[in-house]
Amino acid sequence: MVLVACVDVGSTDTKLAVVDVTDGTLVRTGTHPTTGGDVLHGVDALLADARAHAGPATDVYCCSSAGGGLRLAVIGYEALVSADAAHRVALSAGARVVHVAAGPQDPAGIRAVRADRPDVLLLVGGTDGGDGDVLLHNARRVAAARWRVPVVVAGNSDVRDTAVDVLTGRGVPAVGAGNVLPRIGVLDPGPARAAIRDVFLRHVIGGKHLSRGPRFPRLVRMATPDAVLTGVSLFADGLAGARPDGCDLLVVDVGGATTDVYSCLVPDGGDGGGGVAGTLWRARTVEGDLGVRWNVDGVHAAAARERVTVAGGDLGVAAAAAVIGVRRHARSGRDLRNVGTLVASGGVFRHADPAAARAALHPVVHDHAGGWALPRAPHVTVDDRYVLAPAGLLAAEHPAAAAALLRAYLHSG
């Protein structure tokens, strides 16, 4: 066996999955409350338990959403095009988008962005060869404001390097990335997502003071939602390979503070929601007001507005959060009619009776009042072994093991 320990440090719990990467077998799992003061105390307790029962791990891969995860602000050229495209790219990168602005910013606009306390600023604007004035204007405004939060510039390639030079020349940590919207109708999230991940690792994790010393920042490879989306995408690839006729995938992850919804759509299935900002075939939305612990009141408030019934207990709250979260996800322009597999994730589903957990997702696929086209006949399953994030962590260096892990423990019907 060659063991890799995959650790997810959340705001509430730290979760461990030890995987034999020779065949994708799940060897050991564990959960420990995320320890205050230094999150490594909980991590090390889980690693010690795994070492005693399964043997030492060759490597430790870690993702994190502790300390509020990754907060990202977006400033774009025009709200309906580049700012919208950048907002969708930011969500796919595992960030919680806390501010979206568009057009030339004045000092008051920059102060409004700063007031929302982003960890990273995504600065975009203009297709390649198009307007570059707004991107340069906003870079100069940010630089003049003595900005210290890292900036990713992912706009018009003709002026991108100049914008980065404007920022770095005033002491702003800034990097360039490929344009999120190189031309109208074409959305290219990869380069910006990679740059945001790199900035998260180099600047954000250490800045949250979750642990003393450099070890924890060295362990963390990505934000947890980024890891989950990578795992979701890998699972979707497996479904597409098994069902050449096409099968869209929907994952609902209900946590203590947020509800994240992920969808992977087969391109020839017709998304219909891309428009001039392009289509993001694999996407995530995050609902910061829907959670079973810290945001229970948010679930009840949203349910009252949406006329959704909230049943008793944590599972009832999670079911309502799932319905509302999927409604919002679908209304953002996602066509979910071809969803063949619906996966529930999150501790509230993992710790419930399996039949009850699956039943809690039934309102999602029978939500005739939601204003969106329902999946025709999806298979409903639960990530009860919590393998999506570990698979995402393993995907880059051990893709075969990650795919085998998903096939073995996340049944697709």
Coordinates of C-alpha atoms in Angstrom, one line a residue:
M1 CA 0.0 0.0 0.0
V2 CA 1.0 3.6 -0.6
L3 CA -1.0 5.8 1.7
V4 CA -1.9 9.4 1.2
A5 CA -3.8 11.3 4.0
C6 CA -6.3 13.8 2.7
V7 CA -7.4 16.3 5.3
D8 CA -10.2 18.9 5.0
V9 CA -10.0 21.6 7.7
G10 CA -13.4 23.2 8.0
S11 CA -14.6 25.9 10.3
T12 CA -16.5 23.4 12.4
D13 CA -14.9 20.0 11.8
T14 CA -11.7 18.6 10.4
K15 CA -12.1 15.5 8.3
L16 CA -9.6 12.8 7.3
A17 CA -9.6 10.2 4.5
V18 CA -6.5 7.9 4.1
V19 CA -6.4 6.5 0.6
D20 CA -4.3 3.7 -0.8
V21 CA -3.3 5.4 -4.1
T22 CA -2.3 2.1 -5.7
D23 CA -6.0 1.3 -6.2
G24 CA -8.1 4.1 -4.6
T25 CA -9.2 2.1 -1.5
L26 CA -10.4 4.1 1.4
V27 CA -8.3 2.8 4.3
R28 CA -9.2 5.0 7.2
T29 CA -11.6 8.0 7.9
G30 CA -12.0 10.3 10.9
T31 CA -13.5 13.5 12.1
H32 CA -12.2 15.9 14.8
P33 CA -13.6 19.3 15.9
T34 CA -11.5 22.0 14.3
T35 CA -9.3 23.2 17.1
G36 CA -9.2 26.9 17.9
G37 CA -5.9 28.7 18.3
D38 CA -4.0 26.2 16.1
V39 CA -5.9 24.0 13.6
L40 CA -2.9 21.6 13.4
H41 CA -3.8 20.2 16.8
G42 CA -6.9 18.6 15.3
V43 CA -5.1 17.6 12.1
D44 CA -2.3 15.9 14.1
A45 CA -4.8 14.1 16.3
L46 CA -6.4 12.6 13.2
L47 CA -3.0 11.7 11.6
A48 CA -1.9 10.0 14.8
D49 CA -5.1 7.9 14.9
A50 CA -4.6 7.0 11.2
R51 CA -1.0 6.1 11.8
A52 CA -1.9 3.8 14.7
H53 CA -4.6 1.9 12.8
A54 CA -3.5 2.1 9.1
G55 CA 0.2 2.9 9.1
P56 CA 2.1 6.0 8.2
A57 CA 1.1 8.1 5.2
T58 CA 3.6 8.9 2.5
D59 CA 2.1 12.3 1.9
V60 CA -0.5 14.6 3.5
Y61 CA -2.7 16.7 1.2
C62 CA -4.9 19.3 2.8
C63 CA -7.7 21.7 1.8
S64 CA -9.3 24.3 4.0
S65 CA -12.3 26.5 4.4
A66 CA -11.5 27.5 8.0
G67 CA -11.5 31.1 9.0
G68 CA -14.4 31.9 6.6
G69 CA -12.8 30.3 3.6
L70 CA -11.8 32.5 0.6
R71 CA -13.6 35.9 0.3
L72 CA -13.3 37.4 -3.1
A73 CA -14.3 40.7 -4.7
V74 CA -14.8 41.3 -8.4
I75 CA -14.5 44.6 -10.4
G76 CA -15.4 44.3 -14.0
Y77 CA -16.0 46.3 -17.1
E78 CA -19.7 45.9 -17.5
A79 CA -22.1 44.1 -15.2
L80 CA -23.9 42.0 -17.7
V81 CA -20.7 40.8 -19.4
S82 CA -17.3 40.8 -17.9
A83 CA -18.4 41.2 -14.2
D84 CA -20.9 38.4 -14.6
A85 CA -18.3 36.2 -16.2
A86 CA -15.7 36.9 -13.5
H87 CA -18.3 36.3 -10.8
R88 CA -19.0 32.8 -12.2
V89 CA -15.3 32.1 -12.5
A90 CA -14.7 33.2 -8.9
L91 CA -17.4 30.8 -7.6
S92 CA -15.8 28.0 -9.6
A93 CA -12.5 28.7 -7.9
G94 CA -13.8 28.0 -4.4
A95 CA -14.4 31.6 -3.4
R96 CA -17.3 33.2 -1.6
V97 CA -18.0 36.3 -3.7
V98 CA -18.6 39.2 -1.3
H99 CA -18.6 42.1 -3.7
V100 CA -19.2 42.7 -7.4
A101 CA -18.7 46.1 -9.0
A102 CA -18.6 47.2 -12.7
G103 CA -17.4 50.1 -14.7
P104 CA -14.9 52.8 -13.8
Q105 CA -14.6 53.0 -10.0
D106 CA -14.3 56.3 -8.0
P107 CA -12.8 56.5 -4.5
A108 CA -16.2 55.7 -2.9
G109 CA -16.4 52.6 -5.0
I110 CA -13.0 51.4 -3.9
R111 CA -14.0 52.1 -0.3
A112 CA -17.1 50.0 -0.8
V113 CA -15.0 47.1 -2.0
R114 CA -12.6 47.4 0.9
A115 CA -15.6 47.5 3.4
D116 CA -16.6 44.0 2.4
R117 CA -13.1 42.7 3.5
P118 CA -12.1 40.5 0.5
D119 CA -9.1 38.2 0.8
V120 CA -8.5 38.6 -3.0
L121 CA -9.6 41.1 -5.6
L122 CA -10.3 39.8 -9.2
L123 CA -9.9 42.7 -11.6
V124 CA -11.2 42.1 -15.1
G125 CA -12.5 44.1 -18.1
G126 CA -12.6 44.1 -21.9
T127 CA -12.3 41.2 -24.4
D128 CA -8.8 40.7 -25.9
G129 CA -8.2 43.6 -28.3
G130 CA -11.2 45.5 -27.0
D131 CA -11.6 48.3 -24.5
G132 CA -8.6 48.5 -22.1
D133 CA -9.3 51.9 -20.5
V134 CA -11.6 50.7 -17.8
L135 CA -9.2 48.0 -16.6
L136 CA -6.3 50.5 -16.5
H137 CA -8.5 53.1 -14.8
N138 CA -9.5 50.6 -12.1
A139 CA -6.0 49.4 -11.6
R140 CA -4.9 53.0 -11.0
R141 CA -7.7 53.6 -8.5
V142 CA -6.8 50.4 -6.6
A143 CA -3.1 51.3 -6.6
A144 CA -3.9 54.9 -5.4
A145 CA -6.0 53.5 -2.5
R146 CA -2.9 51.9 -0.9
W147 CA -4.5 48.5 -1.4
R148 CA -2.8 45.6 0.3
V149 CA -5.1 42.7 -0.6
P150 CA -3.7 40.5 -3.4
V151 CA -5.1 41.3 -6.9
V152 CA -5.5 38.9 -9.8
V153 CA -5.8 40.8 -13.1
A154 CA -7.6 38.6 -15.7
G155 CA -8.8 41.1 -18.3
N156 CA -7.9 42.4 -21.8
S157 CA -4.5 40.8 -22.6
D158 CA -3.4 44.0 -24.4
V159 CA -3.3 46.0 -21.2
R160 CA -3.1 43.3 -18.5
D161 CA 0.7 43.5 -18.0
T162 CA 0.5 47.3 -17.8
A163 CA -2.3 47.0 -15.1
V164 CA -0.1 44.6 -13.1
D165 CA 2.8 47.0 -13.3
V166 CA 0.6 49.9 -12.2
L167 CA -0.4 47.8 -9.1
T168 CA 3.0 46.4 -8.2
G169 CA 4.6 49.7 -8.7
R170 CA 2.6 51.0 -5.8
G171 CA 3.3 48.0 -3.6
V172 CA 0.1 46.0 -4.3
P173 CA 0.7 42.3 -4.6
A174 CA -0.7 41.5 -8.1
V175 CA -0.4 38.8 -10.7
G176 CA -1.8 38.5 -14.2
A177 CA -3.8 35.6 -15.7
G178 CA -5.5 34.8 -19.0
N179 CA -8.6 36.8 -19.8
V180 CA -11.8 35.3 -18.3
L181 CA -13.7 36.5 -21.4
P182 CA -11.2 36.6 -24.3
R183 CA -14.1 37.2 -26.7
I184 CA -17.8 37.6 -26.5
G185 CA -19.5 34.3 -25.7
V186 CA -16.3 32.5 -24.8
L187 CA -15.7 32.0 -21.1
D188 CA -12.2 30.7 -20.1
P189 CA -12.1 30.1 -16.3
G190 CA -9.0 28.0 -16.1
P191 CA -6.1 30.5 -15.9
A192 CA -7.9 32.8 -13.4
R193 CA -9.0 29.9 -11.3
A194 CA -5.4 28.7 -11.1
A195 CA -4.1 32.2 -10.3
I196 CA -6.7 32.6 -7.5
R197 CA -5.7 29.2 -6.1
D198 CA -2.1 30.2 -6.1
V199 CA -2.8 33.6 -4.3
F200 CA -5.0 31.7 -1.8
L201 CA -2.1 29.4 -0.9
R202 CA 0.6 32.1 -0.9
H203 CA -1.2 35.0 0.8
V204 CA -4.6 34.1 2.3
I205 CA -4.0 30.9 4.3
G206 CA -1.1 32.3 6.2
G207 CA -2.8 35.6 6.7
K208 CA -5.8 34.0 8.5
H209 CA -3.5 33.0 11.4
L210 CA -5.1 29.6 11.7
S211 CA -1.8 28.0 12.8
R212 CA 1.5 29.1 14.2
G213 CA 4.5 28.7 11.9
P214 CA 4.7 27.7 8.2
R215 CA 3.7 24.1 8.3
F216 CA -0.1 24.5 7.8
P217 CA 0.3 26.8 4.8
R218 CA 2.7 24.3 3.3
L219 CA 0.2 21.5 3.7
V220 CA -2.8 23.3 2.2
R221 CA -3.2 22.8 -1.6
M222 CA -6.5 24.5 -2.3
A223 CA -9.7 25.9 -0.8
T224 CA -12.2 23.1 0.1
P225 CA -14.8 24.2 -2.4
D226 CA -12.2 24.1 -5.1
A227 CA -11.2 20.6 -4.1
V228 CA -14.9 19.5 -4.1
L229 CA -15.5 21.0 -7.6
T230 CA -12.4 19.1 -8.8
G231 CA -13.9 15.9 -7.4
V232 CA -17.3 16.6 -8.8
S233 CA -15.8 17.2 -12.2
L234 CA -13.9 14.0 -12.0
F235 CA -17.1 12.1 -11.0
A236 CA -18.9 13.8 -13.9
D237 CA -16.2 12.6 -16.3
G238 CA -16.8 9.0 -15.1
L239 CA -20.5 9.3 -15.6
A240 CA -20.0 10.6 -19.1
G241 CA -17.7 7.7 -19.9
A242 CA -20.2 5.2 -18.5
R243 CA -23.2 6.9 -20.2
P244 CA -22.2 8.2 -23.7
D245 CA -25.7 9.5 -24.2
G246 CA -24.9 12.2 -21.7
C247 CA -25.7 12.6 -18.0
D248 CA -25.6 15.9 -16.1
L249 CA -24.6 15.9 -12.5
L250 CA -25.9 18.0 -9.6
V251 CA -24.3 18.0 -6.1
V252 CA -25.8 19.8 -3.1
D253 CA -23.4 20.4 -0.2
V254 CA -25.2 21.7 2.9
G255 CA -22.8 22.8 5.7
G256 CA -23.0 24.6 9.0
A257 CA -22.7 28.1 7.5
T258 CA -23.3 27.8 3.7
T259 CA -25.0 25.7 1.1
D260 CA -22.9 25.0 -2.0
V261 CA -24.5 23.7 -5.2
Y262 CA -22.3 22.3 -8.0
S263 CA -23.5 21.3 -11.5
C264 CA -21.7 19.6 -14.4
L265 CA -23.5 19.8 -17.7
V266 CA -22.7 17.9 -20.8
P267 CA -22.0 20.6 -23.4
D268 CA -24.2 19.2 -26.2
G269 CA -27.0 19.0 -23.6
G270 CA -27.7 22.7 -24.1
D271 CA -27.1 25.1 -21.2
G272 CA -29.0 28.0 -22.6
G273 CA -27.8 30.4 -20.0
G274 CA -24.4 31.5 -21.2
G275 CA -25.3 34.4 -23.4
V276 CA -22.6 37.0 -24.2
A277 CA -20.8 36.0 -21.0
G278 CA -20.3 32.5 -22.2
T279 CA -21.2 29.1 -20.7
L280 CA -19.5 27.6 -17.6
W281 CA -20.2 23.9 -18.0
R282 CA -18.9 23.1 -14.6
A283 CA -20.0 25.6 -12.0
R284 CA -20.7 26.3 -8.4
T285 CA -22.9 28.7 -6.5
V286 CA -22.6 29.4 -2.8
E287 CA -25.5 30.6 -0.6
G288 CA -23.9 32.3 2.5
D289 CA -27.3 32.6 4.3
L290 CA -28.2 28.9 4.3
G291 CA -26.7 26.6 6.9
V292 CA -27.8 24.1 9.5
R293 CA -25.8 25.5 12.3
W294 CA -24.6 29.1 12.0
N295 CA -27.3 30.2 9.5
V296 CA -30.4 28.3 10.6
D297 CA -32.3 31.7 10.8
G298 CA -31.2 32.4 7.3
V299 CA -32.8 29.1 6.1
H300 CA -36.1 30.0 7.9
A301 CA -36.1 33.5 6.5
A302 CA -35.4 32.3 2.9
A303 CA -38.0 29.6 3.3
A304 CA -40.6 32.1 4.3
R305 CA -39.9 34.2 1.2
E306 CA -39.8 31.1 -1.1
R307 CA -42.8 29.4 0.5
V308 CA -40.8 26.3 1.3
T309 CA -41.8 24.2 4.3
V310 CA -39.0 23.6 6.9
A311 CA -39.5 20.2 8.7
G312 CA -38.1 19.5 12.1
G313 CA -34.6 18.7 13.0
D314 CA -31.3 19.3 11.2
L315 CA -32.3 17.1 8.3
G316 CA -35.5 19.1 7.8
V317 CA -33.4 22.3 7.8
A318 CA -30.9 20.8 5.3
A319 CA -33.7 19.7 3.0
A320 CA -35.1 23.2 2.9
A321 CA -31.6 24.7 2.3
A322 CA -31.1 22.2 -0.5
V323 CA -34.4 23.2 -2.2
I324 CA -33.7 26.9 -1.9
G325 CA -30.0 26.5 -2.9
V326 CA -30.9 24.6 -6.1
R327 CA -33.6 27.1 -7.0
R328 CA -31.1 29.9 -6.9
H329 CA -28.5 27.8 -8.8
A330 CA -31.0 27.0 -11.5
R331 CA -32.2 30.6 -11.7
S332 CA -28.6 31.7 -12.3
G333 CA -28.9 30.2 -15.8
R334 CA -28.3 26.5 -15.3
D335 CA -30.4 24.1 -17.3
L336 CA -30.8 21.0 -15.0
R337 CA -33.4 19.0 -16.9
N338 CA -30.8 16.4 -18.0
V339 CA -29.5 15.8 -14.4
G340 CA -29.2 12.0 -14.1
T341 CA -27.4 11.9 -10.7
L342 CA -28.1 14.1 -7.7
V343 CA -25.6 13.8 -4.8
A344 CA -26.1 15.1 -1.3
S345 CA -23.0 16.0 0.7
G346 CA -22.4 17.6 4.1
G347 CA -22.2 16.2 7.6
V348 CA -26.0 16.4 8.2
F349 CA -26.6 13.9 5.4
R350 CA -23.5 11.7 6.2
H351 CA -24.6 11.2 9.8
A352 CA -28.3 10.6 9.0
D353 CA -29.9 7.2 8.2
P354 CA -29.1 6.6 4.5
A355 CA -32.7 6.2 3.5
A356 CA -33.7 9.4 5.4
A357 CA -30.8 11.3 3.8
R358 CA -31.9 10.3 0.3
A359 CA -35.5 11.1 1.1
A360 CA -34.5 14.6 2.2
L361 CA -33.4 15.3 -1.4
H362 CA -36.7 14.3 -2.9
P363 CA -38.2 17.8 -2.5
V364 CA -35.4 19.1 -4.8
V365 CA -36.5 16.9 -7.7
H366 CA -40.2 17.5 -7.0
D367 CA -40.0 21.3 -6.6
H368 CA -42.7 22.2 -9.1
A369 CA -43.1 25.6 -7.4
G370 CA -39.5 26.6 -8.0
G371 CA -39.8 28.1 -11.4
W372 CA -37.1 25.9 -13.0
A373 CA -37.3 22.8 -15.2
L374 CA -37.0 19.6 -13.0
P375 CA -34.7 16.7 -13.8
R376 CA -36.6 13.9 -15.4
A377 CA -35.5 10.8 -13.4
P378 CA -32.3 11.4 -11.4
H379 CA -30.7 8.8 -9.2
V380 CA -30.3 10.3 -5.7
T381 CA -27.3 9.3 -3.6
V382 CA -25.3 10.5 -0.6
D383 CA -21.6 11.2 -0.3
D384 CA -21.7 9.3 3.0
R385 CA -18.0 8.5 3.0
Y386 CA -17.0 12.0 2.1
V387 CA -14.9 11.2 -0.9
L388 CA -15.5 14.2 -3.2
A389 CA -13.0 16.5 -1.5
P390 CA -10.3 13.8 -1.1
A391 CA -10.7 12.8 -4.8
G392 CA -10.2 16.5 -5.7
L393 CA -7.1 16.6 -3.7
L394 CA -5.7 13.5 -5.3
A395 CA -6.8 14.3 -8.9
A396 CA -3.6 16.1 -10.0
E397 CA -1.0 13.6 -8.8
H398 CA -3.0 10.4 -8.5
P399 CA -5.9 10.7 -11.1
A400 CA -6.5 6.9 -11.4
A401 CA -6.8 6.5 -7.7
A402 CA -9.1 9.5 -7.4
A403 CA -11.4 8.1 -10.1
A404 CA -11.4 4.6 -8.5
L405 CA -12.2 6.2 -5.1
L406 CA -15.3 7.9 -6.6
R407 CA -16.4 4.7 -8.4
A408 CA -16.1 2.6 -5.3
Y409 CA -17.7 4.8 -2.7
L410 CA -20.0 7.2 -4.5
H411 CA -22.6 5.1 -6.2
S412 CA -24.1 6.6 -9.3
G413 CA -26.9 4.1 -9.8

